[in-house]
Short mmCIF file of C-alpha atoms and ligand atoms in Angstrom, two decimals:
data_model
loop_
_atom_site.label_atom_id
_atom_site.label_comp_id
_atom_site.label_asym_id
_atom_site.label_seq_id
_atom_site.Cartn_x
_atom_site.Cartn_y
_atom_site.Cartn_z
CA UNK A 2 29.74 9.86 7.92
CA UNK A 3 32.53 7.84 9.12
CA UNK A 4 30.76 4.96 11.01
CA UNK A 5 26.98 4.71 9.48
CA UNK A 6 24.79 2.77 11.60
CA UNK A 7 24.61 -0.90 10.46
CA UNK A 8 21.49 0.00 8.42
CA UNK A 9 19.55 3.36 8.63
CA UNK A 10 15.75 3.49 7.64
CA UNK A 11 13.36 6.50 7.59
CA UNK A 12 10.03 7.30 6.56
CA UNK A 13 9.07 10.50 4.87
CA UNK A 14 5.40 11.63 5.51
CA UNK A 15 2.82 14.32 6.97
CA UNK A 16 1.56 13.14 9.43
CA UNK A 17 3.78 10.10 10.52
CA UNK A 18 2.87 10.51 14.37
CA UNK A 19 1.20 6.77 14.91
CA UNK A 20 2.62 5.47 12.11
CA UNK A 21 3.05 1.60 12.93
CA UNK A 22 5.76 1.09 10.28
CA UNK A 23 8.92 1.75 12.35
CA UNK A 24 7.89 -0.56 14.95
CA UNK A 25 7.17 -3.34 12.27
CA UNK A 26 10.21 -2.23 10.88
CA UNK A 27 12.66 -2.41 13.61
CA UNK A 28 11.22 -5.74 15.12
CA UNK A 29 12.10 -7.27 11.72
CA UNK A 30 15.99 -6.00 11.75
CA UNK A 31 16.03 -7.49 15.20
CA UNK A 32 14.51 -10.60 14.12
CA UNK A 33 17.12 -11.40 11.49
CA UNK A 34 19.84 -10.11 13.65
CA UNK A 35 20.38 -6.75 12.65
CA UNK A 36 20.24 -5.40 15.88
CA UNK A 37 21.83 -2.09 15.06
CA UNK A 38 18.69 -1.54 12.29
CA UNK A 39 17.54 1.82 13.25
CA UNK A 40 13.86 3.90 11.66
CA UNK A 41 12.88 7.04 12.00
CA UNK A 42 9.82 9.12 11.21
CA UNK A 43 10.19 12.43 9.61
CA UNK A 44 7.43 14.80 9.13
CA UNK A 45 7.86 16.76 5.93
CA UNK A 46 6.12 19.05 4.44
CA UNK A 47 5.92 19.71 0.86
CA UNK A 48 8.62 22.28 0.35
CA UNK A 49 11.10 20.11 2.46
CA UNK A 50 10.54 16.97 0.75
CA UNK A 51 13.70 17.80 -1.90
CA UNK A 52 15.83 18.46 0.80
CA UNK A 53 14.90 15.55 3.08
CA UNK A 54 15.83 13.08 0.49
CA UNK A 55 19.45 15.21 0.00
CA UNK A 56 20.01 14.59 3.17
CA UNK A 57 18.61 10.96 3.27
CA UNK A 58 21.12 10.87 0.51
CA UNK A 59 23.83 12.38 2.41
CA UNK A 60 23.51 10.22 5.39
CA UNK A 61 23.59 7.36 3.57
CA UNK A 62 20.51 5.84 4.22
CA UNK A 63 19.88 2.09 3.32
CA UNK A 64 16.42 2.71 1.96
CA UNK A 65 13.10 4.91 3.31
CA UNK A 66 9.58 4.70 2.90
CA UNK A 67 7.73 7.19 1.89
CA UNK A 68 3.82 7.89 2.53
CA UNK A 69 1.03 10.73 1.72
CA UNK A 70 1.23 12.58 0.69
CA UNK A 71 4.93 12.79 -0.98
CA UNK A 72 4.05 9.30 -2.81
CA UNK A 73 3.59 11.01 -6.35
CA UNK A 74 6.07 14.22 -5.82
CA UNK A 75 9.23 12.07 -4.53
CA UNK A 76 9.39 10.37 -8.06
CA UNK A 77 11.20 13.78 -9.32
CA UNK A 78 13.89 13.31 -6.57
CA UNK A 79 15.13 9.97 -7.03
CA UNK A 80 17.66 8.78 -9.97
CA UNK A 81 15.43 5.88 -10.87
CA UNK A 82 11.93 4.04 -10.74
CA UNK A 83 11.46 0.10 -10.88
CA UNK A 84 8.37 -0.69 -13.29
CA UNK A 85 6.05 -0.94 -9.98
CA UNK A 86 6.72 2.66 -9.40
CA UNK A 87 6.08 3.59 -12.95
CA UNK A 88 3.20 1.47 -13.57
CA UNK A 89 1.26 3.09 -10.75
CA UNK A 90 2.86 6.20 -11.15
CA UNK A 91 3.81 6.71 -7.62
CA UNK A 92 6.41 5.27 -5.12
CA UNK A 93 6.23 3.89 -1.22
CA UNK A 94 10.02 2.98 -0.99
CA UNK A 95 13.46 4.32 -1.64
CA UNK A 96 16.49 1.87 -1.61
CA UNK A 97 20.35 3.54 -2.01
CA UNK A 98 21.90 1.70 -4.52
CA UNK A 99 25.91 2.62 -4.99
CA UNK A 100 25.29 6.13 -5.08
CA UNK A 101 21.09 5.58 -6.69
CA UNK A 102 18.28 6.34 -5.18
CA UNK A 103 15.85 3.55 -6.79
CA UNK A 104 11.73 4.37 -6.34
CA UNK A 105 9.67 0.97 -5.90
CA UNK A 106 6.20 0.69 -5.31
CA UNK A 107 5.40 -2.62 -2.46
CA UNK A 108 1.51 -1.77 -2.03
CA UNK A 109 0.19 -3.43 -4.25
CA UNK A 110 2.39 -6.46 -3.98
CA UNK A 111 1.86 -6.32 -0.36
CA UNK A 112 -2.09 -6.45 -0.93
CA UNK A 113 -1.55 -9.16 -3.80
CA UNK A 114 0.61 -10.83 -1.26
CA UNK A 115 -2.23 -10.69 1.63
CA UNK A 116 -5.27 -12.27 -0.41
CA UNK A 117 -2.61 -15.35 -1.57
CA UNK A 118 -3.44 -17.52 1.89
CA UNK A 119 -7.71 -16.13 0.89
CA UNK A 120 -8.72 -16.48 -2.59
CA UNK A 121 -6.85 -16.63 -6.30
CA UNK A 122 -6.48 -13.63 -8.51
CA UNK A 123 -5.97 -15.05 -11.11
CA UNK A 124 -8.99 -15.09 -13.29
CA UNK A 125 -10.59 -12.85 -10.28
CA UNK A 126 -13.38 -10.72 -11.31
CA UNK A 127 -12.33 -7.77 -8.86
CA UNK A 128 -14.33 -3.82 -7.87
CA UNK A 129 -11.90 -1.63 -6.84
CA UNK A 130 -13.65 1.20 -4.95
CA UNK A 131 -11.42 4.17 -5.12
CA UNK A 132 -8.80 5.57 -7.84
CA UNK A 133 -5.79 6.84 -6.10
CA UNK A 134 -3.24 5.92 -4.79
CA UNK A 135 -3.66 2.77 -2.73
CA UNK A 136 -6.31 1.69 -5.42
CA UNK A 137 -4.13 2.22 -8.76
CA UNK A 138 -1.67 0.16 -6.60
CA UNK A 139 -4.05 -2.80 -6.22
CA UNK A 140 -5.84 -2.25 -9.30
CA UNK A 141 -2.48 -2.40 -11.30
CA UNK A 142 -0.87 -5.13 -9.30
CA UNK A 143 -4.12 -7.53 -9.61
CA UNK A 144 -4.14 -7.39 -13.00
CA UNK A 145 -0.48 -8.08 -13.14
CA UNK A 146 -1.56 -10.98 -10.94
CA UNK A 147 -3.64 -12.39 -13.23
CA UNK A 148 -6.65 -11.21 -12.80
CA UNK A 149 -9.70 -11.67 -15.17
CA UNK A 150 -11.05 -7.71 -15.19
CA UNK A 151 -10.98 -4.92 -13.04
CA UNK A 152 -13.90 -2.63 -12.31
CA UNK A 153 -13.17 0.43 -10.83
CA UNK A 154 -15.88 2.52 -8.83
CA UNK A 155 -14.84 6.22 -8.10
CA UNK A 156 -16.40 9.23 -6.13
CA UNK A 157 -14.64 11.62 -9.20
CA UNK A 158 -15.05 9.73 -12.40
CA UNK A 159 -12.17 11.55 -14.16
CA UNK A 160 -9.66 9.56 -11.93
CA UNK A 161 -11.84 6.69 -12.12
CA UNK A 162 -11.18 6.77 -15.98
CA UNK A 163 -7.24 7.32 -15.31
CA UNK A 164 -7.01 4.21 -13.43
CA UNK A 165 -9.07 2.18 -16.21
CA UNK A 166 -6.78 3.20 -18.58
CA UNK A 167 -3.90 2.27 -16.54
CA UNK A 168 -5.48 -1.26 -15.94
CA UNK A 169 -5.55 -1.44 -19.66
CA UNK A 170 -1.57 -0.71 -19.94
CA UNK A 171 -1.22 -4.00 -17.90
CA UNK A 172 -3.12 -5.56 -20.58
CA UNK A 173 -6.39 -6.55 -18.39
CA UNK A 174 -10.53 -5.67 -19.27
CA UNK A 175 -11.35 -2.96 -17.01
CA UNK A 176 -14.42 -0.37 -16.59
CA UNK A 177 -15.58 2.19 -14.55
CA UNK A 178 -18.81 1.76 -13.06
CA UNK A 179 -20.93 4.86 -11.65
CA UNK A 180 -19.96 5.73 -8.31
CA UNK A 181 -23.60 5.70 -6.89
CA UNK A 182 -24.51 5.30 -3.01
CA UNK A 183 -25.48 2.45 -2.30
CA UNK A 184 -23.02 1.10 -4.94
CA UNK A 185 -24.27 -2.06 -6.25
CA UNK A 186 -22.10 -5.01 -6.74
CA UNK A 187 -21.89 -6.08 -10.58
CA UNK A 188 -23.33 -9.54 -11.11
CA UNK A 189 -19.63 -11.71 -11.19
CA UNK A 190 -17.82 -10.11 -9.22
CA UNK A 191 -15.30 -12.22 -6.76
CA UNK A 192 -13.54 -9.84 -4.89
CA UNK A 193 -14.20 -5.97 -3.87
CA UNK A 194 -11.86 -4.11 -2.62
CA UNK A 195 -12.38 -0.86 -0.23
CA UNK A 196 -9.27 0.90 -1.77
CA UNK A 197 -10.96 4.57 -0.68
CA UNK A 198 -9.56 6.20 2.63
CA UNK A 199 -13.45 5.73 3.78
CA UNK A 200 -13.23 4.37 7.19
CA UNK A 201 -9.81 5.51 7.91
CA UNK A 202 -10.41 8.69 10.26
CA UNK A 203 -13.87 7.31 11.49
CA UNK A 204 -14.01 3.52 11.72
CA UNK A 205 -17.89 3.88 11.87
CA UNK A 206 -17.39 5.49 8.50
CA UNK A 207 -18.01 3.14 5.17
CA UNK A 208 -18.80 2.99 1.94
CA UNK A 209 -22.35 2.08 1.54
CA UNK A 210 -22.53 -0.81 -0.49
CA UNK A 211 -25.55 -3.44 -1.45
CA UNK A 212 -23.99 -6.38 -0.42
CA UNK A 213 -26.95 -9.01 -1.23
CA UNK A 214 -26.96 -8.10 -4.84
CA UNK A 215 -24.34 -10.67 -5.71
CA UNK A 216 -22.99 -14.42 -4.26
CA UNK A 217 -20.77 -13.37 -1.63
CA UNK A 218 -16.88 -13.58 -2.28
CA UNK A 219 -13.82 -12.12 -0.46
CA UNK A 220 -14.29 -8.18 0.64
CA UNK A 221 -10.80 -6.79 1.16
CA UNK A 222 -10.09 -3.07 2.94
CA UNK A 223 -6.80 -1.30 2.46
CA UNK A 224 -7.68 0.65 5.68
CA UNK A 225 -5.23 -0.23 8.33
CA UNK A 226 -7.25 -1.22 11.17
CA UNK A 227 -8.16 -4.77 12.09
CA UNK A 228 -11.96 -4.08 11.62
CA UNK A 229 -13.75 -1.67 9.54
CA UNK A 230 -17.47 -1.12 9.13
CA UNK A 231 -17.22 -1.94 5.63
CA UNK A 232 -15.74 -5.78 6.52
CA UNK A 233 -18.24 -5.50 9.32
CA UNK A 234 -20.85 -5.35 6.22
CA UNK A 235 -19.22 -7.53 3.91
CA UNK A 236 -19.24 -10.20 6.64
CA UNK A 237 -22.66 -10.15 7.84
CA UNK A 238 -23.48 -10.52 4.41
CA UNK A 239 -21.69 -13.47 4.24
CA UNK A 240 -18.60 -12.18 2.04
CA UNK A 241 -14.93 -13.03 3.91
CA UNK A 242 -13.64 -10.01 5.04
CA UNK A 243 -9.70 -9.33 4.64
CA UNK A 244 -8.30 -6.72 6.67
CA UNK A 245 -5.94 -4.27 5.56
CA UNK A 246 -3.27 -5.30 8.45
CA UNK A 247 -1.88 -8.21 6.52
CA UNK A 248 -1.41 -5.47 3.25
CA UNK A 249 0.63 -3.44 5.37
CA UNK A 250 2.94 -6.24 6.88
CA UNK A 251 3.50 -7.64 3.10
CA UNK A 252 4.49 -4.33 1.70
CA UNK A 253 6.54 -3.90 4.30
CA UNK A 254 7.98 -6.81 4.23
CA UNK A 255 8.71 -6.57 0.27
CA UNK A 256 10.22 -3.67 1.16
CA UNK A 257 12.53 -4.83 3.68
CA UNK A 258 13.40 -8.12 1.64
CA UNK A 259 14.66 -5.24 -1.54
CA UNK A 260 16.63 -3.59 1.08
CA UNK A 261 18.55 -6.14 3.60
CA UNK A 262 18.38 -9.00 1.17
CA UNK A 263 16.90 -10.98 4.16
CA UNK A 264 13.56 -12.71 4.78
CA UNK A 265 11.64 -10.85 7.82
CA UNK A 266 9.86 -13.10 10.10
CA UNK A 267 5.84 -11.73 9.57
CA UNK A 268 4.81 -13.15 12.82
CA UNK A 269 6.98 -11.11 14.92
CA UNK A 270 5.96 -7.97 12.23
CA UNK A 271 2.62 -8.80 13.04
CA UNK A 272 3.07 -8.49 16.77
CA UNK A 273 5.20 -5.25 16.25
CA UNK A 274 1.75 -3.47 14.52
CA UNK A 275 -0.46 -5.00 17.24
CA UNK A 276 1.45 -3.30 19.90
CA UNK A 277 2.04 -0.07 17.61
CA UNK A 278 -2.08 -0.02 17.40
CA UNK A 279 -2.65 -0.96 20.76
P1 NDP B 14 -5.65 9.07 -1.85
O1 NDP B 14 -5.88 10.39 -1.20
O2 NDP B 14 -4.66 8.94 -2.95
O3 NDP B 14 -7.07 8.50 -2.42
C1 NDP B 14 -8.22 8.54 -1.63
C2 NDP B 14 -9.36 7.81 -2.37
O4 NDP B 14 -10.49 7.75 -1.49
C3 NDP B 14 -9.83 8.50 -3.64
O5 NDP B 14 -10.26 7.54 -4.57
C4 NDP B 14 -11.00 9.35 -3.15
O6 NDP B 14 -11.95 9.63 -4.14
C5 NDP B 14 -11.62 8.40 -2.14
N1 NDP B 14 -12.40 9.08 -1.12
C6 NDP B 14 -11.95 9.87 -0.13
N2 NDP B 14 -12.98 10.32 0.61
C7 NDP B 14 -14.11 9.79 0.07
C8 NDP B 14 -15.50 9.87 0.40
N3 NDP B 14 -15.93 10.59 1.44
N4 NDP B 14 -16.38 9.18 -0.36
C9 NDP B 14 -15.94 8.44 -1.41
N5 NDP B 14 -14.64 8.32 -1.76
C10 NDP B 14 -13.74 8.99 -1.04
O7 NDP B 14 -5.29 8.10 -0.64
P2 NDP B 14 -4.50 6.70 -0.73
O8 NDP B 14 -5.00 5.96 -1.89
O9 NDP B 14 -3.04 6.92 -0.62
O10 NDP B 14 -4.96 5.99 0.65
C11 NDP B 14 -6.24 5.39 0.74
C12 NDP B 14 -6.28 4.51 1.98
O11 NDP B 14 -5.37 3.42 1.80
C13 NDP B 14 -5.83 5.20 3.27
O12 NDP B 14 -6.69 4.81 4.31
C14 NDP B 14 -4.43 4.65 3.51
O13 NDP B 14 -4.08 4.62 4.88
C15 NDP B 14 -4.63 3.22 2.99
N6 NDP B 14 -3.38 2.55 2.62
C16 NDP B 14 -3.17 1.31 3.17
C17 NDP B 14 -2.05 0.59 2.87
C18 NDP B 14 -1.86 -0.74 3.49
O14 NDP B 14 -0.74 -1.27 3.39
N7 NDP B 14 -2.86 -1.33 4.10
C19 NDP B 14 -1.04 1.12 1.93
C20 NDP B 14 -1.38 2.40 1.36
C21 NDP B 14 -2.50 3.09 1.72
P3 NDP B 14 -11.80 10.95 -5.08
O15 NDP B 14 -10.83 10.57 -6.16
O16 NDP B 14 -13.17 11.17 -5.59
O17 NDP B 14 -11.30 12.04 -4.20
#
């Protein structure tokens, strides 16, 4: 490749038809003046993952994302992982360094990054409800964050044990609690997080939880839409709902901070998704 675009971006995933990021992605480059910033989505299956980041490689990419469900397998096919990427065990972007791929992992600073303007994690008392890999992300980050304990509630409890053992690596108190439906809220708790794919297909679809068992706090929901029946729940319950839109903007925006060097402007990100959603 003689004359490489001024910065080439991609995202590796199955499905990525409707994925918002490219749009976020693009508006950014514009908004800091790289005009010629150019994404693309590439829908890869398993057995093409290798070759897709060869020729990622090849092309001379400036950095991809990656998304389910490659997260955990494109760890083998880059040259090195940042601690994020090893601490959750799985990685959401790629940046070309010299002639290194390096794996990060921005989703759980990007959720850390969301709650900031909401509520304090440090000394949180925070429910994670799911175990893979969105929640390990926030479970691991929060507790890098600062906060108190981590309880994780899981539909399998073998995975819900994994991630309580990787919550103990970052050297934070965490437990599994039953996964039972409705799932009661542990006297304490501050924040609780929707960190399941529940409500992602079906936005009628939640996790039933008993809401009044404990003074409301902040409910947050990785789920990228702007409402979700379990916020709907949270908030009529009186808990403040956080939606999983500002999660995605922050990661993203980690993401393109580690690869341009540049700060994006998250209002014109934000606009980006809104359109990409419709
Ligand atoms: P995974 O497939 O790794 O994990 C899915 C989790 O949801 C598991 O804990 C699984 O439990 C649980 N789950 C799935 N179905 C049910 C069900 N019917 N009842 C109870 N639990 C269930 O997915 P990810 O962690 O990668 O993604 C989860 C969500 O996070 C998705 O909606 C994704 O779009 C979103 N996401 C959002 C981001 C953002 O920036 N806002 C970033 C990354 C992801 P079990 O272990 O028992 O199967």
């Amino acid at each position: 490749m003689r004359n490489p675009p001024t910065a080439l971006f991609a995202l590796l995933g199955s499905p990525v038809a409707g994925n918002p990021t490219g749009a976020m992605i693009e508006a950014a480059c514009r908004s800091v003046g790289l005009d010629e910033g150019r994404y693309v989505s590439i829908d890869v299956a398993d057995e093409g993952l290798a070759g897709a980041v060869s020729a990622l490689r090849t092309l001379g990419v400036t950095g991809f994302h990656v998304t389910i469900p490659h997260k955990v397998a494109v760890r083998t096919h880059v040259d090195r992982l940042t601690s994020a990427a090893e601490a959750t065990g799985a990685v959401n972007c790629v940046k070309r360094e010299a002639s290194e791929l390096v794996g990060d992992n921005t989703d759980g600073r990007g959720f850390v990054a969301s709650l900031e303007p909401v509520v304090a994690l440090r000394g949180a008392r925070v429910l994670v409800l799911g175990a893979g890999g969105a929640a390990r992300a926030v479970a691991v980050e929060s507790a890098l964050a600062g906060a108190a304990s981590i309880l994780v509630a899981n539909r399998s409890p073998a995975r819900a044990a994994e991630l309580v053992e990787l919550v103990h690596r970052a050297g934070t108190e965490s437990t599994a609690v039953p996964w039972a439906i409705p799932l009661a809220i542990p006297a304490g708790t501050d924040i609780v997080v929707n960190a399941t794919s529940v409500g992602m297909l079906d936005a009628d679809d939640a996790v039933a939880v008993e809401w009044s068992g404990a003074e409301p706090g902040v409910a947050a929901d990785v789920v990228i839409r702007p409402s979700t029946r379990f916020l709907e729940d949270a908030a009529g319950a009186g808990w403040t709902p956080v939606d999983g839109l500002g999660m995605l903007i922050e990661q993203a925006a980690a993401g393109f901070r580690w690869w341009t060097g540049r700060e994006p402007h998250r209002d014109v990100m934000r606009a980006a998704l809104a359109d990409a959603l419709g």
